[in-house]
Amino acid sequence: MESVAYIELESKFEDLVKIRRDLHMYPELSFKEERTPRIIANFLRECGLEVRTGVGGRGVTALLRGAKPGKTVALRADFDALPIQDEKAVPYKSKIPGVMHACGHDVHTASLLGTAYALSKVKEHLQGNVLFIHQFAEEVIPGGAKAMIADGCLNDVDVIYGAHVSSALPVGQVHFKEKFMMAAGDKFKILIKGKGGHGSMPHLAVDPVFIGSQIVMNIQQITSSRINTIDPVVITVCSFEGSSSFNIIPDQVILSGTVRTFSAEARDLAKKHIRKIAEAVCSGAEAECEMTYEYGYPSVWNNPEEANRVQRIAEMVVGKENVSEGPLLMAMEDFSYYLKEKPGAFFNVGGMNSDIQAVYPHHHPKFDVDEMSILLTGKMFISLVFNYFSSQDQKIGD
């Protein structure tokens, strides 16, 4: 029945592209999604699924009950956009100033809708249930996954899978990863309070710009000398806010940045040493500092058995030569919350195609992907569902 589901998915491809492009033209920022979840819910209702809206806030779930009893497989896609101006020269360019789908969440949504449509056409052959999770606000901490889980979206779920299209991976290829795949992501802010003054008389001031610069430089040694070098860590100061005048020393500046880690130990050490450095530098310069540290998403850890299933399915869908183990990624993803609750796996699907200029990195103003990735992701999901049900049936038989 997988082949029949594939045919149903392919028959819907033009409609899925239209949906993707519509979402691309009318993107919505995290926690502000209104139109997008309505479109998703209406499509899923037309597929005859049991739809629930407002899950965790703005999420949508839809349950497809198979004709035969069995386990429940969850499939997840996110649907929020980013505060970036779309600079692509394409007919489906964003019509919302300063907002665009620069990470592929519109493609994820179309892929999961196509999967729901295809599987609804063969539900009499399903040996269990499929829950489709359409998640809001992946891009902004605290994210939507945590709230949807608290609202019961994983109740009765046995396994969960998610996919992310990648403009760094050629279309037609799939990356899987066992265990750690993506980093935990935290953010910090350091307020440095000095004493302002005139740029010509720095000796009468306590210069927070100079102090902040020392902190930035000293923070760089944390990863090389304070944390085990075989434990990947990234600490980056991304913002330095101070005076806007060339000749005025401000009273205060604000540093803000991000920490990316995999282990809990590295995460705690990074936080500890950032604080110690900031306090020590400020104390030595007779300044004050206030630091806030916000824990973001945990690291994405794929269940080895389910990651291996993704590998096997990918080799069947795109061919063994197009499947490989992906690298550790320092990006973060709140799919990690689902994986803390249920076994499952997250994987990357290729969307790069230089012929259509789909080569720009994620979060770039010209980001785009090959829409054939919609079909590829859908086929991966379809086969994962059938394979999981089949494996459970074999266990019962054993």
mmCIF file of C-alpha atoms in Angstrom:
data_model
loop_
_atom_site.group_PDB
_atom_site.id
_atom_site.type_symbol
_atom_site.label_atom_id
_atom_site.label_comp_id
_atom_site.label_asym_id
_atom_site.label_seq_id
_atom_site.Cartn_x
_atom_site.Cartn_y
_atom_site.Cartn_z
ATOM 1 C CA MET A 1 0.000 0.000 0.000
ATOM 2 C CA GLU A 2 2.991 2.309 0.207
ATOM 3 C CA SER A 3 3.067 2.498 -3.588
ATOM 4 C CA VAL A 4 -0.595 3.514 -3.657
ATOM 5 C CA ALA A 5 0.074 6.190 -1.032
ATOM 6 C CA TYR A 6 2.990 7.416 -3.143
ATOM 7 C CA ILE A 7 0.682 7.740 -6.154
ATOM 8 C CA GLU A 8 -1.854 9.683 -4.091
ATOM 9 C CA LEU A 9 0.904 11.996 -2.845
ATOM 10 C CA GLU A 10 2.214 12.588 -6.358
ATOM 11 C CA SER A 11 -1.305 13.306 -7.643
ATOM 12 C CA LYS A 12 -1.558 16.082 -5.061
ATOM 13 C CA PHE A 13 1.851 17.605 -5.797
ATOM 14 C CA GLU A 14 0.643 20.642 -7.773
ATOM 15 C CA ASP A 15 -1.832 21.507 -5.020
ATOM 16 C CA LEU A 16 0.879 21.117 -2.387
ATOM 17 C CA VAL A 17 3.152 23.469 -4.308
ATOM 18 C CA LYS A 18 0.307 26.006 -4.442
ATOM 19 C CA ILE A 19 -0.161 25.702 -0.687
ATOM 20 C CA ARG A 20 3.561 26.088 -0.076
ATOM 21 C CA ARG A 21 3.761 29.172 -2.267
ATOM 22 C CA ASP A 22 0.678 30.688 -0.675
ATOM 23 C CA LEU A 23 2.220 30.242 2.767
ATOM 24 C CA HIS A 24 5.469 31.687 1.415
ATOM 25 C CA MET A 25 3.658 34.794 0.185
ATOM 26 C CA TYR A 26 1.797 35.276 3.466
ATOM 27 C CA PRO A 27 4.223 34.243 6.212
ATOM 28 C CA GLU A 28 3.477 34.729 9.902
ATOM 29 C CA LEU A 29 5.914 35.269 12.747
ATOM 30 C CA SER A 30 6.241 33.014 15.772
ATOM 31 C CA PHE A 31 3.371 33.314 18.266
ATOM 32 C CA LYS A 32 1.450 35.474 15.767
ATOM 33 C CA GLU A 33 0.229 32.708 13.465
ATOM 34 C CA GLU A 34 -3.480 33.025 12.666
ATOM 35 C CA ARG A 35 -4.065 32.484 8.949
ATOM 36 C CA THR A 36 -1.623 29.571 8.630
ATOM 37 C CA PRO A 37 -3.222 27.277 11.251
ATOM 38 C CA ARG A 38 -6.664 27.952 9.725
ATOM 39 C CA ILE A 39 -5.438 26.814 6.306
ATOM 40 C CA ILE A 40 -3.863 23.716 7.839
ATOM 41 C CA ALA A 41 -6.957 22.800 9.856
ATOM 42 C CA ASN A 42 -9.309 23.235 6.875
ATOM 43 C CA PHE A 43 -7.138 21.008 4.669
ATOM 44 C CA LEU A 44 -6.972 18.279 7.313
ATOM 45 C CA ARG A 45 -10.723 18.368 7.912
ATOM 46 C CA GLU A 46 -11.253 17.860 4.184
ATOM 47 C CA CYS A 47 -9.091 14.741 4.511
ATOM 48 C CA GLY A 48 -11.612 13.411 7.048
ATOM 49 C CA LEU A 49 -9.260 13.574 10.032
ATOM 50 C CA GLU A 50 -10.053 14.356 13.666
ATOM 51 C CA VAL A 51 -8.734 17.903 13.906
ATOM 52 C CA ARG A 52 -7.899 19.804 17.069
ATOM 53 C CA THR A 53 -6.965 23.501 16.940
ATOM 54 C CA GLY A 54 -5.456 25.876 19.474
ATOM 55 C CA VAL A 55 -3.208 23.131 20.800
ATOM 56 C CA GLY A 56 -0.760 24.716 23.204
ATOM 57 C CA GLY A 57 -1.816 28.085 21.858
ATOM 58 C CA ARG A 58 -1.743 28.056 18.049
ATOM 59 C CA GLY A 59 -0.909 24.456 17.163
ATOM 60 C CA VAL A 60 -2.988 22.051 15.093
ATOM 61 C CA THR A 61 -3.142 18.273 15.417
ATOM 62 C CA ALA A 62 -5.051 15.758 13.314
ATOM 63 C CA LEU A 63 -5.607 12.094 14.070
ATOM 64 C CA LEU A 64 -5.970 9.501 11.336
ATOM 65 C CA ARG A 65 -7.385 6.271 12.712
ATOM 66 C CA GLY A 66 -6.315 3.210 10.788
ATOM 67 C CA ALA A 67 -8.795 0.436 10.087
ATOM 68 C CA LYS A 68 -6.802 -1.967 12.253
ATOM 69 C CA PRO A 69 -5.764 -1.473 15.892
ATOM 70 C CA GLY A 70 -2.141 -0.773 16.669
ATOM 71 C CA LYS A 71 0.404 1.798 17.771
ATOM 72 C CA THR A 72 0.284 5.538 17.086
ATOM 73 C CA VAL A 73 2.948 7.242 14.976
ATOM 74 C CA ALA A 74 3.323 11.023 15.225
ATOM 75 C CA LEU A 75 4.710 13.174 12.406
ATOM 76 C CA ARG A 76 5.583 16.817 13.017
ATOM 77 C CA ALA A 77 6.042 19.953 10.905
ATOM 78 C CA ASP A 78 6.504 23.576 11.986
ATOM 79 C CA PHE A 79 4.870 26.558 10.277
ATOM 80 C CA ASP A 80 6.251 29.871 11.588
ATOM 81 C CA ALA A 81 8.352 32.368 9.617
ATOM 82 C CA LEU A 82 11.203 34.776 10.368
ATOM 83 C CA PRO A 83 11.618 38.589 10.635
ATOM 84 C CA ILE A 84 13.635 38.844 7.404
ATOM 85 C CA GLN A 85 12.940 40.799 4.218
ATOM 86 C CA ASP A 86 12.452 38.465 1.246
ATOM 87 C CA GLU A 87 14.872 39.439 -1.547
ATOM 88 C CA LYS A 88 14.131 36.638 -4.030
ATOM 89 C CA ALA A 89 12.985 37.472 -7.546
ATOM 90 C CA VAL A 90 10.225 34.842 -7.719
ATOM 91 C CA PRO A 91 6.437 35.061 -8.263
ATOM 92 C CA TYR A 92 5.800 33.699 -4.754
ATOM 93 C CA LYS A 93 7.991 36.263 -2.990
ATOM 94 C CA SER A 94 6.682 37.281 0.447
ATOM 95 C CA LYS A 95 4.050 39.999 0.360
ATOM 96 C CA ILE A 96 4.513 40.774 4.060
ATOM 97 C CA PRO A 97 7.236 43.416 4.556
ATOM 98 C CA GLY A 98 10.063 42.205 6.752
ATOM 99 C CA VAL A 99 8.701 38.673 7.139
ATOM 100 C CA MET A 100 9.569 35.561 5.128
ATOM 101 C CA HIS A 101 9.829 31.792 5.242
ATOM 102 C CA ALA A 102 13.628 31.706 5.333
ATOM 103 C CA CYS A 103 13.967 28.274 6.910
ATOM 104 C CA GLY A 104 11.655 26.006 4.935
ATOM 105 C CA HIS A 105 8.753 25.697 7.358
ATOM 106 C CA ASP A 106 6.317 26.298 4.494
ATOM 107 C CA VAL A 107 7.809 23.254 2.767
ATOM 108 C CA HIS A 108 7.540 21.220 5.972
ATOM 109 C CA THR A 109 3.871 22.133 6.239
ATOM 110 C CA ALA A 110 3.089 21.229 2.641
ATOM 111 C CA SER A 111 4.956 17.932 3.023
ATOM 112 C CA LEU A 112 2.990 16.914 6.097
ATOM 113 C CA LEU A 113 -0.317 17.949 4.566
ATOM 114 C CA GLY A 114 0.505 15.830 1.530
ATOM 115 C CA THR A 115 1.363 12.908 3.797
ATOM 116 C CA ALA A 116 -1.949 13.272 5.617
ATOM 117 C CA TYR A 117 -3.839 13.323 2.332
ATOM 118 C CA ALA A 118 -2.032 10.273 0.946
ATOM 119 C CA LEU A 119 -2.367 8.191 4.108
ATOM 120 C CA SER A 120 -6.054 9.095 4.459
ATOM 121 C CA LYS A 121 -6.597 7.428 1.085
ATOM 122 C CA VAL A 122 -5.175 4.127 2.316
ATOM 123 C CA LYS A 123 -6.341 4.191 5.946
ATOM 124 C CA GLU A 124 -8.057 0.828 5.574
ATOM 125 C CA HIS A 125 -4.573 -0.683 5.296
ATOM 126 C CA LEU A 126 -3.073 1.078 8.312
ATOM 127 C CA GLN A 127 -2.350 -1.109 11.327
ATOM 128 C CA GLY A 128 -2.528 1.746 13.780
ATOM 129 C CA ASN A 129 -3.061 5.489 13.991
ATOM 130 C CA VAL A 130 -1.139 8.483 12.668
ATOM 131 C CA LEU A 131 -1.071 11.819 14.474
ATOM 132 C CA PHE A 132 -0.094 14.858 12.406
ATOM 133 C CA ILE A 133 1.412 17.624 14.541
ATOM 134 C CA HIS A 134 1.551 21.077 12.973
ATOM 135 C CA GLN A 135 3.558 23.217 15.359
ATOM 136 C CA PHE A 136 3.704 26.960 15.768
ATOM 137 C CA ALA A 137 6.669 29.073 16.932
ATOM 138 C CA GLU A 138 9.707 26.884 16.428
ATOM 139 C CA GLU A 139 11.960 29.853 15.746
ATOM 140 C CA VAL A 140 11.585 31.715 19.050
ATOM 141 C CA ILE A 141 12.358 30.450 22.553
ATOM 142 C CA PRO A 142 10.403 29.009 24.408
ATOM 143 C CA GLY A 143 8.979 27.604 21.171
ATOM 144 C CA GLY A 144 5.701 25.864 20.526
ATOM 145 C CA ALA A 145 6.653 22.231 21.099
ATOM 146 C CA LYS A 146 6.778 22.479 24.881
ATOM 147 C CA ALA A 147 3.332 24.064 25.073
ATOM 148 C CA MET A 148 1.800 21.542 22.670
ATOM 149 C CA ILE A 149 3.231 18.664 24.690
ATOM 150 C CA ALA A 150 1.830 20.179 27.890
ATOM 151 C CA ASP A 151 -1.523 20.349 26.114
ATOM 152 C CA GLY A 152 -1.416 16.613 25.488
ATOM 153 C CA CYS A 153 -0.335 16.338 21.860
ATOM 154 C CA LEU A 154 1.838 13.306 22.648
ATOM 155 C CA ASN A 155 -0.778 11.455 24.667
ATOM 156 C CA ASP A 156 -1.001 7.872 23.376
ATOM 157 C CA VAL A 157 1.849 8.461 20.881
ATOM 158 C CA ASP A 158 4.413 5.651 20.620
ATOM 159 C CA VAL A 159 7.011 7.122 18.263
ATOM 160 C CA ILE A 160 7.605 10.441 16.509
ATOM 161 C CA TYR A 161 9.451 11.558 13.375
ATOM 162 C CA GLY A 162 10.325 14.975 12.004
ATOM 163 C CA ALA A 163 12.134 16.269 8.943
ATOM 164 C CA HIS A 164 13.891 19.495 8.018
ATOM 165 C CA VAL A 165 14.571 20.563 4.450
ATOM 166 C CA SER A 166 18.151 21.728 3.920
ATOM 167 C CA SER A 167 19.466 24.155 1.317
ATOM 168 C CA ALA A 168 22.964 22.838 2.072
ATOM 169 C CA LEU A 169 22.057 19.305 0.958
ATOM 170 C CA PRO A 170 21.368 18.538 -2.730
ATOM 171 C CA VAL A 171 17.777 17.675 -3.561
ATOM 172 C CA GLY A 172 17.313 13.924 -3.665
ATOM 173 C CA GLN A 173 19.589 13.260 -0.705
ATOM 174 C CA VAL A 174 18.854 12.464 2.948
ATOM 175 C CA HIS A 175 20.968 12.838 6.081
ATOM 176 C CA PHE A 176 20.268 10.706 9.146
ATOM 177 C CA LYS A 177 22.029 10.832 12.504
ATOM 178 C CA GLU A 178 22.139 8.525 15.512
ATOM 179 C CA LYS A 179 22.069 9.982 19.025
ATOM 180 C CA PHE A 180 23.134 13.640 19.176
ATOM 181 C CA MET A 181 22.214 15.568 16.036
ATOM 182 C CA MET A 182 21.601 19.229 16.965
ATOM 183 C CA ALA A 183 22.806 21.371 19.843
ATOM 184 C CA ALA A 184 21.056 22.833 22.836
ATOM 185 C CA GLY A 185 20.696 26.580 22.391
ATOM 186 C CA ASP A 186 20.760 29.175 25.178
ATOM 187 C CA LYS A 187 20.997 32.954 25.209
ATOM 188 C CA PHE A 188 22.687 35.354 27.583
ATOM 189 C CA LYS A 189 22.707 39.083 28.173
ATOM 190 C CA ILE A 190 25.295 41.074 30.141
ATOM 191 C CA LEU A 191 24.500 44.608 31.261
ATOM 192 C CA ILE A 192 27.694 46.546 32.050
ATOM 193 C CA LYS A 193 27.235 49.686 34.135
ATOM 194 C CA GLY A 194 30.124 52.133 34.030
ATOM 195 C CA LYS A 195 30.435 55.886 34.194
ATOM 196 C CA GLY A 196 29.876 57.939 31.092
ATOM 197 C CA GLY A 197 31.940 60.848 29.911
ATOM 198 C CA HIS A 198 33.497 62.676 27.011
ATOM 199 C CA GLY A 199 35.611 60.709 24.556
ATOM 200 C CA SER A 200 38.450 63.208 24.979
ATOM 201 C CA MET A 201 38.687 62.557 28.730
ATOM 202 C CA PRO A 202 38.440 58.790 29.238
ATOM 203 C CA HIS A 203 40.341 59.032 32.527
ATOM 204 C CA LEU A 204 37.276 60.638 34.116
ATOM 205 C CA ALA A 205 34.977 57.825 32.992
ATOM 206 C CA VAL A 206 34.573 54.114 33.613
ATOM 207 C CA ASP A 207 34.302 53.025 29.999
ATOM 208 C CA PRO A 208 31.803 50.158 29.584
ATOM 209 C CA VAL A 209 32.725 49.812 25.897
ATOM 210 C CA PHE A 210 36.316 48.969 26.773
ATOM 211 C CA ILE A 211 35.187 46.690 29.613
ATOM 212 C CA GLY A 212 32.700 44.950 27.320
ATOM 213 C CA SER A 213 35.422 44.410 24.732
ATOM 214 C CA GLN A 214 37.582 42.697 27.341
ATOM 215 C CA ILE A 215 34.680 40.448 28.296
ATOM 216 C CA VAL A 216 34.094 39.495 24.668
ATOM 217 C CA MET A 217 37.747 38.592 24.205
ATOM 218 C CA ASN A 218 37.986 36.633 27.465
ATOM 219 C CA ILE A 219 34.826 34.664 26.748
ATOM 220 C CA GLN A 220 36.555 33.189 23.692
ATOM 221 C CA GLN A 221 38.955 31.204 25.873
ATOM 222 C CA ILE A 222 36.159 29.282 27.607
ATOM 223 C CA THR A 223 35.800 26.795 24.751
ATOM 224 C CA SER A 224 39.549 26.237 24.453
ATOM 225 C CA SER A 225 40.622 26.049 28.083
ATOM 226 C CA ARG A 226 37.611 25.629 30.366
ATOM 227 C CA ILE A 227 35.635 22.857 28.664
ATOM 228 C CA ASN A 228 36.825 19.494 27.379
ATOM 229 C CA THR A 229 37.765 20.108 23.754
ATOM 230 C CA ILE A 230 36.139 16.853 22.610
ATOM 231 C CA ASP A 231 32.784 18.199 23.849
ATOM 232 C CA PRO A 232 31.571 20.598 21.118
ATOM 233 C CA VAL A 233 30.717 24.092 22.363
ATOM 234 C CA VAL A 234 30.051 27.389 20.612
ATOM 235 C CA ILE A 235 29.854 30.681 22.507
ATOM 236 C CA THR A 236 29.208 33.729 20.368
ATOM 237 C CA VAL A 237 28.589 37.350 21.327
ATOM 238 C CA CYS A 238 26.218 38.589 18.635
ATOM 239 C CA SER A 239 25.212 42.013 19.867
ATOM 240 C CA PHE A 240 27.092 44.931 21.466
ATOM 241 C CA GLU A 241 24.756 47.851 22.227
ATOM 242 C CA GLY A 242 26.129 51.173 23.453
ATOM 243 C CA SER A 243 26.258 54.857 22.620
ATOM 244 C CA SER A 244 25.414 55.998 19.110
ATOM 245 C CA SER A 245 27.759 59.008 19.265
ATOM 246 C CA PHE A 246 31.403 58.894 18.210
ATOM 247 C CA ASN A 247 32.627 61.109 21.058
ATOM 248 C CA ILE A 248 30.541 60.071 24.055
ATOM 249 C CA ILE A 249 31.448 57.285 26.459
ATOM 250 C CA PRO A 250 28.099 55.767 27.485
ATOM 251 C CA ASP A 251 27.037 54.940 31.014
ATOM 252 C CA GLN A 252 26.309 51.347 30.065
ATOM 253 C CA VAL A 253 26.426 48.777 27.300
ATOM 254 C CA ILE A 254 24.664 45.473 26.737
ATOM 255 C CA LEU A 255 26.282 42.342 25.346
ATOM 256 C CA SER A 256 24.105 39.476 24.189
ATOM 257 C CA GLY A 257 24.894 36.157 22.605
ATOM 258 C CA THR A 258 24.250 32.475 22.327
ATOM 259 C CA VAL A 259 25.678 29.256 23.746
ATOM 260 C CA ARG A 260 25.415 25.958 21.845
ATOM 261 C CA THR A 261 26.260 22.661 23.566
ATOM 262 C CA PHE A 262 25.397 18.977 23.589
ATOM 263 C CA SER A 263 26.170 17.760 27.106
ATOM 264 C CA ALA A 264 24.593 19.067 30.305
ATOM 265 C CA GLU A 265 28.083 19.424 31.792
ATOM 266 C CA ALA A 266 29.305 21.704 28.984
ATOM 267 C CA ARG A 267 26.104 23.723 29.196
ATOM 268 C CA ASP A 268 26.542 24.379 32.921
ATOM 269 C CA LEU A 269 30.251 25.147 32.585
ATOM 270 C CA ALA A 270 29.648 27.654 29.815
ATOM 271 C CA LYS A 271 27.090 29.517 31.882
ATOM 272 C CA LYS A 272 29.330 29.445 34.964
ATOM 273 C CA HIS A 273 32.428 30.792 33.216
ATOM 274 C CA ILE A 274 30.620 33.510 31.246
ATOM 275 C CA ARG A 275 29.287 34.845 34.528
ATOM 276 C CA LYS A 276 32.665 34.574 36.293
ATOM 277 C CA ILE A 277 34.486 36.401 33.502
ATOM 278 C CA ALA A 278 31.918 39.188 33.324
ATOM 279 C CA GLU A 279 31.933 39.736 37.074
ATOM 280 C CA ALA A 280 35.738 39.577 37.370
ATOM 281 C CA VAL A 281 36.396 42.021 34.511
ATOM 282 C CA CYS A 282 33.796 44.476 35.765
ATOM 283 C CA SER A 283 35.026 44.263 39.338
ATOM 284 C CA GLY A 284 38.592 44.940 38.273
ATOM 285 C CA ALA A 285 37.507 48.017 36.328
ATOM 286 C CA GLU A 286 35.238 49.360 39.072
ATOM 287 C CA ALA A 287 32.115 48.738 37.025
ATOM 288 C CA GLU A 288 28.970 46.759 37.767
ATOM 289 C CA CYS A 289 27.374 43.992 35.745
ATOM 290 C CA GLU A 290 24.114 42.117 35.626
ATOM 291 C CA MET A 291 23.873 38.884 33.697
ATOM 292 C CA THR A 292 20.770 36.994 32.650
ATOM 293 C CA TYR A 293 20.975 33.518 31.160
ATOM 294 C CA GLU A 294 18.031 31.797 29.514
ATOM 295 C CA TYR A 295 18.066 28.092 28.802
ATOM 296 C CA GLY A 296 16.645 27.421 25.370
ATOM 297 C CA TYR A 297 15.911 24.166 23.580
ATOM 298 C CA PRO A 298 17.703 21.011 24.705
ATOM 299 C CA SER A 299 19.880 19.104 22.256
ATOM 300 C CA VAL A 300 18.262 16.864 19.655
ATOM 301 C CA TRP A 301 19.012 13.231 20.504
ATOM 302 C CA ASN A 302 17.779 10.606 18.044
ATOM 303 C CA ASN A 303 16.849 7.163 19.280
ATOM 304 C CA PRO A 304 19.402 4.840 17.601
ATOM 305 C CA GLU A 305 16.795 2.267 16.570
ATOM 306 C CA GLU A 306 14.612 4.925 14.959
ATOM 307 C CA ALA A 307 17.592 6.675 13.339
ATOM 308 C CA ASN A 308 18.517 3.340 11.793
ATOM 309 C CA ARG A 309 14.946 3.009 10.554
ATOM 310 C CA VAL A 310 15.259 6.430 8.905
ATOM 311 C CA GLN A 311 18.469 5.281 7.219
ATOM 312 C CA ARG A 312 16.866 2.090 5.877
ATOM 313 C CA ILE A 313 13.793 3.915 4.619
ATOM 314 C CA ALA A 314 15.875 6.663 2.997
ATOM 315 C CA GLU A 315 17.981 4.086 1.165
ATOM 316 C CA MET A 316 14.778 2.593 -0.187
ATOM 317 C CA VAL A 317 13.258 5.971 -1.157
ATOM 318 C CA VAL A 318 16.259 7.742 -2.713
ATOM 319 C CA GLY A 319 18.861 4.995 -3.107
ATOM 320 C CA LYS A 320 21.742 4.014 -0.857
ATOM 321 C CA GLU A 321 24.165 6.281 -2.719
ATOM 322 C CA ASN A 322 22.073 9.309 -1.734
ATOM 323 C CA VAL A 323 21.932 8.573 1.987
ATOM 324 C CA SER A 324 24.639 9.436 4.493
ATOM 325 C CA GLU A 325 25.140 10.238 8.128
ATOM 326 C CA GLY A 326 24.980 13.976 8.630
ATOM 327 C CA PRO A 327 27.373 16.077 10.711
ATOM 328 C CA LEU A 328 26.704 17.377 14.191
ATOM 329 C CA LEU A 329 24.837 20.655 13.816
ATOM 330 C CA MET A 330 25.247 23.546 16.237
ATOM 331 C CA ALA A 331 21.817 24.881 15.267
ATOM 332 C CA MET A 332 18.970 24.240 17.702
ATOM 333 C CA GLU A 333 15.495 22.777 17.203
ATOM 334 C CA ASP A 334 12.626 22.373 19.631
ATOM 335 C CA PHE A 335 11.819 18.982 18.113
ATOM 336 C CA SER A 336 14.171 17.966 20.936
ATOM 337 C CA TYR A 337 11.279 18.301 23.402
ATOM 338 C CA TYR A 338 9.303 15.592 21.615
ATOM 339 C CA LEU A 339 12.313 13.291 21.643
ATOM 340 C CA LYS A 340 12.662 13.735 25.390
ATOM 341 C CA GLU A 341 9.164 12.322 25.774
ATOM 342 C CA LYS A 342 9.010 9.654 23.070
ATOM 343 C CA PRO A 343 11.441 7.600 20.980
ATOM 344 C CA GLY A 344 11.896 8.925 17.490
ATOM 345 C CA ALA A 345 14.230 10.606 15.039
ATOM 346 C CA PHE A 346 14.773 13.874 13.215
ATOM 347 C CA PHE A 347 16.406 13.920 9.768
ATOM 348 C CA ASN A 348 17.371 16.282 6.954
ATOM 349 C CA VAL A 349 16.027 16.205 3.424
ATOM 350 C CA GLY A 350 17.895 17.852 0.565
ATOM 351 C CA GLY A 351 16.516 20.995 -1.063
ATOM 352 C CA MET A 352 19.567 22.493 -2.770
ATOM 353 C CA ASN A 353 19.361 23.080 -6.517
ATOM 354 C CA SER A 354 21.741 25.547 -8.155
ATOM 355 C CA ASP A 355 19.657 25.561 -11.363
ATOM 356 C CA ILE A 356 16.929 27.521 -9.562
ATOM 357 C CA GLN A 357 19.253 29.457 -7.220
ATOM 358 C CA ALA A 358 18.207 27.353 -4.233
ATOM 359 C CA VAL A 359 21.679 27.580 -2.732
ATOM 360 C CA TYR A 360 21.460 30.260 -0.061
ATOM 361 C CA PRO A 361 21.783 29.302 3.615
ATOM 362 C CA HIS A 362 18.883 29.170 6.018
ATOM 363 C CA HIS A 363 17.824 32.575 7.414
ATOM 364 C CA HIS A 364 19.217 34.312 4.308
ATOM 365 C CA PRO A 365 17.039 36.890 2.466
ATOM 366 C CA LYS A 366 17.289 34.821 -0.733
ATOM 367 C CA PHE A 367 16.680 31.423 0.879
ATOM 368 C CA ASP A 368 14.720 28.958 -1.234
ATOM 369 C CA VAL A 369 14.582 25.207 -1.853
ATOM 370 C CA ASP A 370 13.620 22.832 -4.632
ATOM 371 C CA GLU A 371 9.937 21.986 -4.147
ATOM 372 C CA MET A 372 10.577 18.363 -5.117
ATOM 373 C CA SER A 373 11.671 18.086 -1.485
ATOM 374 C CA ILE A 374 7.947 18.153 -0.634
ATOM 375 C CA LEU A 375 7.472 14.813 -2.378
ATOM 376 C CA LEU A 376 10.650 13.331 -0.948
ATOM 377 C CA THR A 377 9.723 14.265 2.610
ATOM 378 C CA GLY A 378 6.207 12.940 2.122
ATOM 379 C CA LYS A 379 7.485 9.606 0.824
ATOM 380 C CA MET A 380 9.881 9.333 3.763
ATOM 381 C CA PHE A 381 7.017 9.905 6.191
ATOM 382 C CA ILE A 382 4.712 7.461 4.411
ATOM 383 C CA SER A 383 7.298 4.683 4.410
ATOM 384 C CA LEU A 384 8.299 5.335 8.020
ATOM 385 C CA VAL A 385 4.663 4.889 9.054
ATOM 386 C CA PHE A 386 4.215 1.627 7.147
ATOM 387 C CA ASN A 387 7.577 0.282 8.260
ATOM 388 C CA TYR A 388 6.937 1.066 11.916
ATOM 389 C CA PHE A 389 3.510 -0.581 11.846
ATOM 390 C CA SER A 390 4.978 -3.611 10.093
ATOM 391 C CA SER A 391 7.759 -3.957 12.660
ATOM 392 C CA GLN A 392 5.255 -3.823 15.506
ATOM 393 C CA ASP A 393 3.159 -6.493 13.826
ATOM 394 C CA GLN A 394 6.247 -8.709 13.535
ATOM 395 C CA LYS A 395 6.993 -8.250 17.242
ATOM 396 C CA ILE A 396 3.487 -9.388 18.105
ATOM 397 C CA GLY A 397 3.931 -12.378 15.825
ATOM 398 C CA ASP A 398 7.214 -13.278 17.480
#
